[in-house]
Amino acid sequence: MTETSAPGSVRAVVGDPGELLDRAGRAPEPTEFVVTPERLHRRNLKRRLAERASPRSSLRLTDATAIAAQLLDAAADPSETIDRIDRLKHVEAILRRDTEANDRLRAAFGSDLPARAETIAAAHSRVGEMTGWDEQRLDALAAVADELPTVAGRDTKDVLAGVRALERGLVDRAGSVHSREALLPAAADALRDRPALWREAFPATDRLSVAGVSVVDAPLSELIGAVAPAGVEVTLSLRPGTGPSIVERLPNRFEEPVTFEESQPSPVLTSAELVADTPEEEARLAAALVAAHLRNGASPSDVLVVARDAAEYERSLTRAAARHEVKLAVWAQLPVEQTVPYRQFASVCGLLGTDEPTLDELLAPIEFHWVPPAAGDDATAWPLATDNVGDLRAGLSAVSESDSPALSLAEWDGRLATAVDEAEIAPADSASLRKLIDWAREQPDTPEPAALHRTFRPLVEAGREVTLPTVFEADAADLARTSRYARALSRLEELLTDTRAKYQEWLDTGDVPRSWLAVADLAERVVTTRPGRREHANAAAVDVIDATDAWLREAPHVVAVGLVDGVWPRRVESVFPDALRQAVVAGDSAAAGRLAVPGRWTAAREVDHLASGLGAASETLACTRYRRDREGTTRERSPLLADVPTRTVDESAVQSLLATGALPDALAATGGAAR
Amino acid sequence: MTDKESAGVEANTDGYRRLEGAQAEIRDAFFAAESGLFVLDCGPGAGKSVTADSIAAEDLARKSRGGVDSPTETLCLTSFSRDDAASILPGVERALRGFADDPQAPVEVTAETAAELGATLRGSDRVGTIDSVLGAVFEAVAGEVGFDEVPEVGDSAGLARVHGDALEAVRADPTVSTALETLDDGYPGGRYDADTADLLAAARSACRERRLSVADLRERLDAVVSGTYPDGPPASMAEVLRDTERFFGAEERAAVERALEADATGDADPVVDADANCHDRWSESVDALCTVLPVYLDAYDDACRAAGVLAHVDVAHWIATFFEREAYRSSFRDRLRARWRGRLSTVIVDEAQDVSRAQHDALAPLVNADTRVLLVGDREQCIYAWRNAQPSLFDTAATAGRYFGIDWETHERRSATRTYRSRPAITAALDTVFEPVFTDPTRGAADAAAAGREIDEYEPLSAVRAPTPGPSVHVAAFPEHGRPGSPTWVDPAEGVGEAEALADCIATGLESGRFEREDGEKPGVTVLFHRRTHMDTYVDAFADAGLSVRDTSRALFDHPLVGAVCAVVDWLRAPTTQEATLELVNDDDLPVTGLVDKLMRADWSITAVADAGSMRGADAAVVDGLADLARRRADHLASAGPPW
């Protein structure tokens, strides 16, 4: 076991996170907090401990925000942050004001600031990450800006002035600890005023570990800097790409001396490098590799596919894998706004929120599989088939005088009766639409928050009881549609809860009218600003994950896809001028050295992701890439591969793999890939 | 063979070549000055693009040595077409590697720095086609000119819809209904190449590409009318004959007079009236077009904003307009201009003769008198006039030192006729063909003649490569049949036509080793056609002669499978309607027969036909598949995303 440090010290370890597993044990209460950046990292940690049959009651897996909030609660200080939706609402309101700070933002971003709210909010977040809103660090940032070339300096200073005013505005409107970037430093301050606060809040916990992070931003370093002097042993488990540069900056940011260790990295396997012509061919290569491993006796859980962004590969890999009858579980966020249950929800809100819906608005809910609550006793075959919806549309159009009539529900009911009388619609078919109209007329015109659940919960249940079985019956063997539908229903339930809570808050503050259209609008905000979990479709399938989520995972066979320059690593982006980004990253000046480096400002975290992805492999490792993208542009090999031992698989072996499924020698059995 | 693929005299690593002659002179002048306009104007195969890439690479290397931050940000390197732009990055990287390996390179650079600069350049949004560079600029401008988000550029389906929406708005506007009627009468749909909709689209394109106001366009159109009727509409047969002689020559006039005399019963008045009527209606149509056009332009721009799509020319238009118009004056505009001018110190435009007025005006605000601008091109190789290339801009830069709206204090021009590409016999053949063309005041020298300038003497090409022992120009001779380009000429019923003669010549030449490469590899042959009309016949002839042929005239997506997919997607918009279903089953690309009768009996429901199980084999599979797609219509609608 690696030596631990003394209480009240900070120890940074770059490399092997395994020592964390060694410290897990049994305890009546957690003695160690483990903070990880991602939920999936916590899951991986639990999984590894379970594989080792290690008890883990001595560890509490949490995040820094929760720790800070508990400390502030113990100090009887405010600890409520606001979510991103509310923050954006406040940001838009502040940006609408006529102020000098906003004039400076206009010079930098353009005349319509509310339209640029997300970009400006991103700049605000970057400053928070770099400085924790500490005055000295803010001055350091201003000093760095002073050293920049003219235009870049002017841009930086204008943005800085603007976001500092924005922060003041947010504090006025939402409280002093409205964000994580303010909460953590506030907890640090409370702890510095009263170090005994830690014992009061966490009597049994004498250790804090921060693990698997690619960034230690200013707020986190503030908290750590206050936790250590409170007698807590702090360990930073850093990753090989970003770790060294984080460690280099720590002495500038902590008062306590930092002990640094670099553990010997586990040797990475020599990777077989396979090159395809196009992205689609690459997906077929990767799928062929997976299929070949499975045919050779590996179980699905023994094979792992890693990508810089698994969602980008979901479609092409799934299609390629289907040719081999291989099931993939792609751990990506479900794009819920593209699912039938969500579109049904949105179209029902649209129907209920309009006094005179058009024919399209009237039929949209049943187009998206609306099923009446308690439809079990109904003779109608729900959900309505495409043909039935088409018949209703044709029949109602036939009895309408204009091309796109907009009528009240009562008038549509009358129009429906006319269509039946004139034999444009069969009586049996009309019953289904009449059910929708009757149901809609029973819903409140101006909904209270509780109405969201009263109206939609029965629809979600009907979707689960009636529609989901029909999707299952018609689905292919991989049950992909069924899985997607079921996930969408679950997400919709969460969405109803979140939207209802938001609706209540905003009604109370007068920010929305009481209407179904406002509900729909809020739900849209929730869906677009609060990404869902990365979740998998089903078990007993080969996992396809973001490489960063391979942290602490192990699998005998790993296939890493997309090793193309510009894809992995991504181009570095910054909402600030590039000159500022470079100055902060370089950290050459004393002022720059005081600032934390935002994670997306360097390519170093791409190295972290790759290390996690490739490091998960215990027996064979393959990397794939393509030569030309879909635009026909030549794409170069990823520069990250320069530091990875590789052996290129020749073209004939690649074609043989595609044509016959024959695993290249470099990957067959233990074939040449030994550590 | 492209400019860059020409083997150099002193080939070093990987195609790298040291500059010489005019190339080296313009390079020397470029680096001797801090700013200025530098023009390399030279013929085919003279290494223009190699020069551009080499100067770009040297510029980066010098800045890197000089400690300039992010040197790749200071360089804008563009070409007009995608194919040329695609070779920019490899060309610059090749030059950088060459500098690293060449002890006599004009600038010292390590292999590591060369690789780093190349890698950084790959991520630059200032390298590529002019349209891609302007796209990067437009991201900051879009919001200022009325777009909620940065629009999709070049989506032809989206643009077609925008055009349709704009037309709808115009037709609903009562203030232009009379003018529209005039246009519809003059250009009825289905009868001619262009109808009112096409005219409006073409007019919009012309105005945007050439940066003409509607008044400018009217002036030009009126000039065409008055140029065609210099003395106004004819009032008599004599005036008709006068115009006949003026435009078609004395012989043609005499022929018309003889024809009139031969028909003693004929009445000349209708001829005169028809000609005069043509003039009057033409003028009315010009007036009508220029009345409707402003309404259409506004409707088009509104439709673009609503749909979130734009054409490339609109991007250039909006950038130029944003920086020019008083209405857009703001501190942000000043800052944006300063950002570009503050960072960009070198602008290189390859194939500069093809740059359009719109592109030129859009790039101009990003450049000031402190910039070094290199234009590389050949006026005589302007091949994109049909895409509104404006070679006169390049001319003015070369001759008068004016470009990007700046009269450059430092202005250098070099020309070269040395070609590294072709053997002497080929250059002699090119000179033979092109000398009369480029000195003809009605053809290649038309601009000079129209402007009253002296027509320059043609400068023959000078081949750098040595002649081959055998001939470099081969002529496939055959006995003539019919007119050149006619079916009889290409492939007569009897005897050998051009297609077979050419195929034989190539096949025997390859077999006998008459066509050789210096490196001993088998040569490929590229056959260029003026028209596609008989290309298939040639392809067949080549195949018959045992040659394997790649026919690049066939559009990549011009395939029945693609047609079938498009037809099905179209049908899915309304799969239960008779109209859509009938259109689908009548589509030539859909591989199924005997479906119409079954659909008629099943009330036009594909699902019902599939459920009945009356189709067989492959047809049944297609119908089952269509039914399945129709059943999953909700999924398709949902996965298209909400209409946000």
mmCIF file of N, CA and C in Angstrom, chain A residues 103-104 106-112 115-116 149 151 154-155 158 337-340 342-343 367-369 386-391 393 474 481 484-485 524 527-528 565 571 578 582 631-633 636-637, chain B residues 69-70 73 82 90 93 119 122-124 139-140 143-144 148 330-333 335-336 338-339 342-343 575-576 603 605-608 628-635 637-644:
data_model
loop_
_atom_site.group_PDB
_atom_site.id
_atom_site.type_symbol
_atom_site.label_atom_id
_atom_site.label_comp_id
_atom_site.label_asym_id
_atom_site.label_seq_id
_atom_site.Cartn_x
_atom_site.Cartn_y
_atom_site.Cartn_z
ATOM 1 N N ASP A 103 -22.523 47.382 -22.182
ATOM 2 C CA ASP A 103 -21.955 48.027 -23.381
ATOM 3 C C ASP A 103 -20.614 47.372 -23.726
ATOM 4 N N ARG A 104 -19.851 47.072 -22.705
ATOM 5 C CA ARG A 104 -18.550 46.443 -22.959
ATOM 6 C C ARG A 104 -18.742 45.031 -23.511
ATOM 7 N N ARG A 106 -21.260 44.146 -25.289
ATOM 8 C CA ARG A 106 -21.724 44.317 -26.680
ATOM 9 C C ARG A 106 -20.557 44.523 -27.627
ATOM 10 N N ALA A 107 -19.556 45.242 -27.165
ATOM 11 C CA ALA A 107 -18.391 45.460 -28.034
ATOM 12 C C ALA A 107 -17.697 44.141 -28.333
ATOM 13 N N ALA A 108 -17.770 43.213 -27.371
ATOM 14 C CA ALA A 108 -17.072 41.942 -27.546
ATOM 15 C C ALA A 108 -17.902 40.888 -28.251
ATOM 16 N N PHE A 109 -19.225 40.885 -27.989
ATOM 17 C CA PHE A 109 -20.058 39.771 -28.460
ATOM 18 C C PHE A 109 -21.079 40.149 -29.507
ATOM 19 N N GLY A 110 -21.429 41.424 -29.607
ATOM 20 C CA GLY A 110 -22.470 41.794 -30.556
ATOM 21 C C GLY A 110 -23.616 42.485 -29.874
ATOM 22 N N SER A 111 -24.527 43.006 -30.687
ATOM 23 C CA SER A 111 -25.526 43.923 -30.154
ATOM 24 C C SER A 111 -26.629 43.239 -29.353
ATOM 25 N N ASP A 112 -26.959 41.999 -29.688
ATOM 26 C CA ASP A 112 -28.078 41.334 -29.016
ATOM 27 C C ASP A 112 -27.535 40.411 -27.935
ATOM 28 N N ALA A 115 -29.430 37.144 -26.850
ATOM 29 C CA ALA A 115 -29.277 36.051 -27.821
ATOM 30 C C ALA A 115 -27.947 35.329 -27.631
ATOM 31 N N ARG A 116 -26.994 35.991 -26.991
ATOM 32 C CA ARG A 116 -25.677 35.380 -26.741
ATOM 33 C C ARG A 116 -25.544 34.939 -25.285
ATOM 34 N N PRO A 149 -1.660 41.273 -26.486
ATOM 35 C CA PRO A 149 -1.689 42.212 -27.616
ATOM 36 C C PRO A 149 -2.994 43.014 -27.597
ATOM 37 N N VAL A 151 -5.788 44.066 -29.312
ATOM 38 C CA VAL A 151 -7.190 43.708 -29.496
ATOM 39 C C VAL A 151 -7.594 42.577 -28.560
ATOM 40 N N ARG A 154 -8.068 44.024 -25.173
ATOM 41 C CA ARG A 154 -9.299 44.802 -25.069
ATOM 42 C C ARG A 154 -10.503 43.874 -24.947
ATOM 43 N N ASP A 155 -10.517 42.832 -25.783
ATOM 44 C CA ASP A 155 -11.605 41.853 -25.725
ATOM 45 C C ASP A 155 -11.671 41.226 -24.343
ATOM 46 N N ASP A 158 -12.901 43.651 -21.662
ATOM 47 C CA ASP A 158 -14.335 43.925 -21.790
ATOM 48 C C ASP A 158 -15.152 42.739 -21.282
ATOM 49 N N GLU A 337 -35.704 14.645 -26.739
ATOM 50 C CA GLU A 337 -36.572 15.492 -27.567
ATOM 51 C C GLU A 337 -36.841 14.876 -28.929
ATOM 52 N N GLN A 338 -36.100 13.801 -29.252
ATOM 53 C CA GLN A 338 -36.322 13.104 -30.524
ATOM 54 C C GLN A 338 -37.081 11.793 -30.331
ATOM 55 N N THR A 339 -37.747 11.639 -29.208
ATOM 56 C CA THR A 339 -38.484 10.395 -28.966
ATOM 57 C C THR A 339 -39.983 10.640 -29.067
ATOM 58 N N VAL A 340 -40.705 9.570 -29.350
ATOM 59 C CA VAL A 340 -42.150 9.672 -29.505
ATOM 60 C C VAL A 340 -42.831 10.121 -28.199
ATOM 61 N N TYR A 342 -41.801 12.075 -25.830
ATOM 62 C CA TYR A 342 -41.628 13.515 -25.603
ATOM 63 C C TYR A 342 -42.453 14.322 -26.603
ATOM 64 N N ARG A 343 -42.427 13.898 -27.853
ATOM 65 C CA ARG A 343 -43.193 14.628 -28.871
ATOM 66 C C ARG A 343 -44.685 14.551 -28.580
ATOM 67 N N GLU A 367 -50.969 11.112 -33.530
ATOM 68 C CA GLU A 367 -49.866 10.796 -34.447
ATOM 69 C C GLU A 367 -48.683 10.266 -33.636
ATOM 70 N N PHE A 368 -48.505 10.862 -32.428
ATOM 71 C CA PHE A 368 -47.417 10.449 -31.544
ATOM 72 C C PHE A 368 -47.916 9.495 -30.443
ATOM 73 N N HIS A 369 -48.840 8.623 -30.851
ATOM 74 C CA HIS A 369 -49.218 7.474 -30.017
ATOM 75 C C HIS A 369 -49.945 7.841 -28.733
ATOM 76 N N THR A 386 -50.835 4.312 -38.496
ATOM 77 C CA THR A 386 -50.622 5.429 -39.431
ATOM 78 C C THR A 386 -51.796 5.566 -40.392
ATOM 79 N N ASP A 387 -52.289 4.450 -40.873
ATOM 80 C CA ASP A 387 -53.408 4.486 -41.826
ATOM 81 C C ASP A 387 -54.634 5.123 -41.196
ATOM 82 N N ASN A 388 -54.911 4.782 -39.933
ATOM 83 C CA ASN A 388 -56.091 5.335 -39.263
ATOM 84 C C ASN A 388 -55.966 6.845 -39.100
ATOM 85 N N VAL A 389 -54.775 7.292 -38.718
ATOM 86 C CA VAL A 389 -54.555 8.733 -38.570
ATOM 87 C C VAL A 389 -54.736 9.411 -39.922
ATOM 88 N N GLY A 390 -54.211 8.758 -40.959
ATOM 89 C CA GLY A 390 -54.361 9.287 -42.312
ATOM 90 C C GLY A 390 -55.811 9.383 -42.721
ATOM 91 N N ASP A 391 -56.605 8.380 -42.366
ATOM 92 C CA ASP A 391 -58.034 8.396 -42.716
ATOM 93 C C ASP A 391 -58.739 9.543 -42.013
ATOM 94 N N ARG A 393 -57.393 12.334 -41.012
ATOM 95 C CA ARG A 393 -56.943 13.598 -41.624
ATOM 96 C C ARG A 393 -57.680 13.833 -42.928
ATOM 97 N N ALA A 474 -43.462 -5.489 -32.461
ATOM 98 C CA ALA A 474 -43.022 -5.193 -33.830
ATOM 99 C C ALA A 474 -41.516 -5.002 -33.919
ATOM 100 N N ARG A 481 -35.670 -0.565 -30.339
ATOM 101 C CA ARG A 481 -36.776 0.405 -30.285
ATOM 102 C C ARG A 481 -37.507 0.312 -28.955
ATOM 103 N N ARG A 484 -35.416 1.953 -26.315
ATOM 104 C CA ARG A 484 -35.442 3.412 -26.467
ATOM 105 C C ARG A 484 -36.771 3.982 -25.965
ATOM 106 N N TYR A 485 -37.864 3.296 -26.304
ATOM 107 C CA TYR A 485 -39.183 3.775 -25.888
ATOM 108 C C TYR A 485 -39.298 3.751 -24.368
ATOM 109 N N GLU A 524 -39.022 22.298 -22.535
ATOM 110 C CA GLU A 524 -37.992 22.389 -23.581
ATOM 111 C C GLU A 524 -36.686 22.903 -22.984
ATOM 112 N N VAL A 527 -35.064 20.116 -20.995
ATOM 113 C CA VAL A 527 -34.498 19.086 -21.870
ATOM 114 C C VAL A 527 -33.200 19.563 -22.521
ATOM 115 N N THR A 528 -33.148 20.825 -22.896
ATOM 116 C CA THR A 528 -31.967 21.288 -23.637
ATOM 117 C C THR A 528 -30.842 21.779 -22.743
ATOM 118 N N ASP A 565 -6.838 13.132 -35.922
ATOM 119 C CA ASP A 565 -6.551 14.484 -35.469
ATOM 120 C C ASP A 565 -7.761 15.368 -35.729
ATOM 121 N N ARG A 571 -10.276 19.895 -31.301
ATOM 122 C CA ARG A 571 -9.643 21.219 -31.340
ATOM 123 C C ARG A 571 -9.984 21.940 -30.036
ATOM 124 N N ASP A 578 -7.740 33.664 -28.002
ATOM 125 C CA ASP A 578 -6.776 32.588 -27.897
ATOM 126 C C ASP A 578 -5.512 33.028 -27.169
ATOM 127 N N GLN A 582 -3.785 30.943 -24.173
ATOM 128 C CA GLN A 582 -2.391 30.473 -24.200
ATOM 129 C C GLN A 582 -1.612 31.002 -22.995
ATOM 130 N N GLU A 631 -16.699 14.557 -45.853
ATOM 131 C CA GLU A 631 -16.581 15.618 -46.852
ATOM 132 C C GLU A 631 -15.513 15.301 -47.882
ATOM 133 N N GLY A 632 -14.800 14.196 -47.692
ATOM 134 C CA GLY A 632 -13.725 13.836 -48.610
ATOM 135 C C GLY A 632 -12.382 14.440 -48.241
ATOM 136 N N THR A 633 -12.322 15.151 -47.101
ATOM 137 C CA THR A 633 -11.068 15.784 -46.697
ATOM 138 C C THR A 633 -10.146 14.752 -46.051
ATOM 139 N N GLU A 636 -5.668 13.366 -40.681
ATOM 140 C CA GLU A 636 -4.382 12.824 -40.227
ATOM 141 C C GLU A 636 -4.553 11.952 -38.980
ATOM 142 N N ARG A 637 -3.545 11.154 -38.804
ATOM 143 C CA ARG A 637 -3.481 10.295 -37.609
ATOM 144 C C ARG A 637 -3.477 11.164 -36.359
ATOM 145 N N ASP B 69 3.507 34.942 -31.585
ATOM 146 C CA ASP B 69 2.532 34.015 -30.991
ATOM 147 C C ASP B 69 1.597 33.485 -32.043
ATOM 148 N N SER B 70 1.392 32.189 -31.998
ATOM 149 C CA SER B 70 0.425 31.542 -32.900
ATOM 150 C C SER B 70 0.551 32.047 -34.340
ATOM 151 N N GLU B 73 -2.264 31.838 -36.885
ATOM 152 C CA GLU B 73 -3.418 32.755 -36.813
ATOM 153 C C GLU B 73 -3.220 33.992 -37.658
ATOM 154 N N ARG B 82 -12.816 23.870 -54.269
ATOM 155 C CA ARG B 82 -12.574 22.906 -53.208
ATOM 156 C C ARG B 82 -11.392 22.012 -53.506
ATOM 157 N N PRO B 90 -1.635 19.978 -47.551
ATOM 158 C CA PRO B 90 -0.518 19.085 -47.875
ATOM 159 C C PRO B 90 0.639 19.836 -48.535
ATOM 160 N N GLU B 93 2.537 21.786 -45.824
ATOM 161 C CA GLU B 93 3.269 20.840 -44.964
ATOM 162 C C GLU B 93 4.477 20.267 -45.698
ATOM 163 N N ALA B 119 0.603 20.839 -38.030
ATOM 164 C CA ALA B 119 -0.521 20.319 -37.241
ATOM 165 C C ALA B 119 -1.447 21.464 -36.821
ATOM 166 N N ARG B 122 -3.658 22.751 -39.595
ATOM 167 C CA ARG B 122 -4.800 21.894 -39.926
ATOM 168 C C ARG B 122 -6.057 22.352 -39.208
ATOM 169 N N GLY B 123 -5.891 22.903 -38.026
ATOM 170 C CA GLY B 123 -7.055 23.337 -37.255
ATOM 171 C C GLY B 123 -7.465 24.768 -37.549
ATOM 172 N N SER B 124 -6.773 25.420 -38.504
ATOM 173 C CA SER B 124 -7.059 26.836 -38.736
ATOM 174 C C SER B 124 -8.305 27.019 -39.591
ATOM 175 N N GLU B 139 -19.794 33.673 -38.696
ATOM 176 C CA GLU B 139 -20.298 33.197 -37.396
ATOM 177 C C GLU B 139 -20.482 34.355 -36.428
ATOM 178 N N ALA B 140 -19.602 35.328 -36.508
ATOM 179 C CA ALA B 140 -19.731 36.482 -35.612
ATOM 180 C C ALA B 140 -20.730 37.506 -36.146
ATOM 181 N N GLY B 143 -25.638 37.077 -36.176
ATOM 182 C CA GLY B 143 -26.604 37.660 -35.252
ATOM 183 C C GLY B 143 -26.868 39.119 -35.559
ATOM 184 N N GLU B 144 -25.864 39.821 -36.066
ATOM 185 C CA GLU B 144 -26.008 41.258 -36.320
ATOM 186 C C GLU B 144 -26.875 41.538 -37.526
ATOM 187 N N ASP B 148 -31.156 34.347 -35.982
ATOM 188 C CA ASP B 148 -31.201 33.935 -34.574
ATOM 189 C C ASP B 148 -30.000 33.078 -34.216
ATOM 190 N N SER B 330 -21.330 49.974 -35.227
ATOM 191 C CA SER B 330 -21.407 49.652 -33.799
ATOM 192 C C SER B 330 -20.002 49.426 -33.292
ATOM 193 N N SER B 331 -19.888 49.411 -31.969
ATOM 194 C CA SER B 331 -18.572 49.130 -31.383
ATOM 195 C C SER B 331 -18.164 47.682 -31.686
ATOM 196 N N PHE B 332 -19.151 46.823 -31.807
ATOM 197 C CA PHE B 332 -18.846 45.421 -32.117
ATOM 198 C C PHE B 332 -18.259 45.311 -33.516
ATOM 199 N N ARG B 333 -18.803 46.066 -34.458
ATOM 200 C CA ARG B 333 -18.275 46.002 -35.807
ATOM 201 C C ARG B 333 -16.818 46.469 -35.817
ATOM 202 N N ARG B 335 -14.783 46.383 -33.385
ATOM 203 C CA ARG B 335 -13.949 45.387 -32.699
ATOM 204 C C ARG B 335 -13.681 44.195 -33.603
ATOM 205 N N LEU B 336 -14.706 43.750 -34.316
ATOM 206 C CA LEU B 336 -14.554 42.583 -35.199
ATOM 207 C C LEU B 336 -13.534 42.875 -36.292
ATOM 208 N N ALA B 338 -11.165 45.057 -36.106
ATOM 209 C CA ALA B 338 -9.852 45.153 -35.461
ATOM 210 C C ALA B 338 -9.285 43.778 -35.157
ATOM 211 N N ARG B 339 -10.168 42.845 -34.771
ATOM 212 C CA ARG B 339 -9.680 41.500 -34.460
ATOM 213 C C ARG B 339 -8.983 40.896 -35.664
ATOM 214 N N GLY B 342 -5.975 43.049 -36.817
ATOM 215 C CA GLY B 342 -4.899 42.998 -35.822
ATOM 216 C C GLY B 342 -4.108 41.696 -35.878
ATOM 217 N N ARG B 343 -4.760 40.635 -36.274
ATOM 218 C CA ARG B 343 -4.082 39.334 -36.274
ATOM 219 C C ARG B 343 -3.544 38.943 -37.635
ATOM 220 N N PRO B 575 -47.896 9.124 -46.223
ATOM 221 C CA PRO B 575 -47.928 7.769 -46.778
ATOM 222 C C PRO B 575 -49.321 7.184 -46.932
ATOM 223 N N THR B 576 -50.312 7.852 -46.353
ATOM 224 C CA THR B 576 -51.652 7.278 -46.434
ATOM 225 C C THR B 576 -52.485 7.920 -47.532
ATOM 226 N N ASP B 603 -57.713 0.417 -51.189
ATOM 227 C CA ASP B 603 -57.950 1.805 -50.778
ATOM 228 C C ASP B 603 -56.635 2.562 -50.590
ATOM 229 N N SER B 605 -53.785 1.683 -49.474
ATOM 230 C CA SER B 605 -53.035 1.441 -48.246
ATOM 231 C C SER B 605 -51.945 0.403 -48.501
ATOM 232 N N ILE B 606 -50.700 0.842 -48.406
ATOM 233 C CA ILE B 606 -49.568 -0.084 -48.577
ATOM 234 C C ILE B 606 -49.624 -1.137 -47.470
ATOM 235 N N THR B 607 -50.004 -0.710 -46.283
ATOM 236 C CA THR B 607 -50.069 -1.635 -45.155
ATOM 237 C C THR B 607 -51.057 -2.762 -45.435
ATOM 238 N N ALA B 608 -52.194 -2.403 -46.012
ATOM 239 C CA ALA B 608 -53.204 -3.416 -46.307
ATOM 240 C C ALA B 608 -52.683 -4.409 -47.357
ATOM 241 N N ASP B 628 -43.727 -1.362 -43.132
ATOM 242 C CA ASP B 628 -43.061 -1.201 -41.833
ATOM 243 C C ASP B 628 -42.655 0.253 -41.622
ATOM 244 N N LEU B 629 -42.099 0.871 -42.632
ATOM 245 C CA LEU B 629 -41.712 2.278 -42.525
ATOM 246 C C LEU B 629 -42.929 3.149 -42.248
ATOM 247 N N ALA B 630 -44.027 2.858 -42.913
ATOM 248 C CA ALA B 630 -45.247 3.660 -42.702
ATOM 249 C C ALA B 630 -45.739 3.505 -41.275
ATOM 250 N N ARG B 631 -45.666 2.274 -40.758
ATOM 251 C CA ARG B 631 -46.132 2.053 -39.376
ATOM 252 C C ARG B 631 -45.293 2.846 -38.398
ATOM 253 N N ARG B 632 -44.002 3.016 -38.712
ATOM 254 C CA ARG B 632 -43.103 3.701 -37.786
ATOM 255 C C ARG B 632 -42.995 5.187 -38.086
ATOM 256 N N ARG B 633 -43.987 5.740 -38.719
ATOM 257 C CA ARG B 633 -43.930 7.155 -39.101
ATOM 258 C C ARG B 633 -43.735 8.052 -37.883
ATOM 259 N N ALA B 634 -44.352 7.688 -36.759
ATOM 260 C CA ALA B 634 -44.191 8.500 -35.541
ATOM 261 C C ALA B 634 -42.718 8.567 -35.148
ATOM 262 N N ASP B 635 -42.012 7.436 -35.266
ATOM 263 C CA ASP B 635 -40.583 7.418 -34.941
ATOM 264 C C ASP B 635 -39.817 8.366 -35.865
ATOM 265 N N LEU B 637 -40.930 10.972 -37.503
ATOM 266 C CA LEU B 637 -41.254 12.366 -37.196
ATOM 267 C C LEU B 637 -40.533 12.806 -35.928
ATOM 268 N N ALA B 638 -40.509 11.908 -34.923
ATOM 269 C CA ALA B 638 -39.884 12.265 -33.644
ATOM 270 C C ALA B 638 -38.376 12.435 -33.816
ATOM 271 N N SER B 639 -37.740 11.519 -34.556
ATOM 272 C CA SER B 639 -36.279 11.568 -34.629
ATOM 273 C C SER B 639 -35.789 12.742 -35.470
ATOM 274 N N ALA B 640 -36.695 13.354 -36.247
ATOM 275 C CA ALA B 640 -36.302 14.575 -36.977
ATOM 276 C C ALA B 640 -36.129 15.730 -36.013
ATOM 277 N N GLY B 641 -36.561 15.521 -34.763
ATOM 278 C CA GLY B 641 -36.397 16.572 -33.764
ATOM 279 C C GLY B 641 -37.582 17.509 -33.771
ATOM 280 N N PRO B 642 -37.775 18.218 -32.662
ATOM 281 C CA PRO B 642 -38.915 19.118 -32.577
ATOM 282 C C PRO B 642 -38.692 20.326 -33.475
ATOM 283 N N PRO B 643 -39.734 20.986 -33.860
ATOM 284 C CA PRO B 643 -39.605 22.151 -34.764
ATOM 285 C C PRO B 643 -39.173 23.408 -34.017
ATOM 286 N N TRP B 644 -38.016 23.350 -33.266
ATOM 287 C CA TRP B 644 -37.567 24.524 -32.505
ATOM 288 C C TRP B 644 -36.789 25.461 -33.399
#
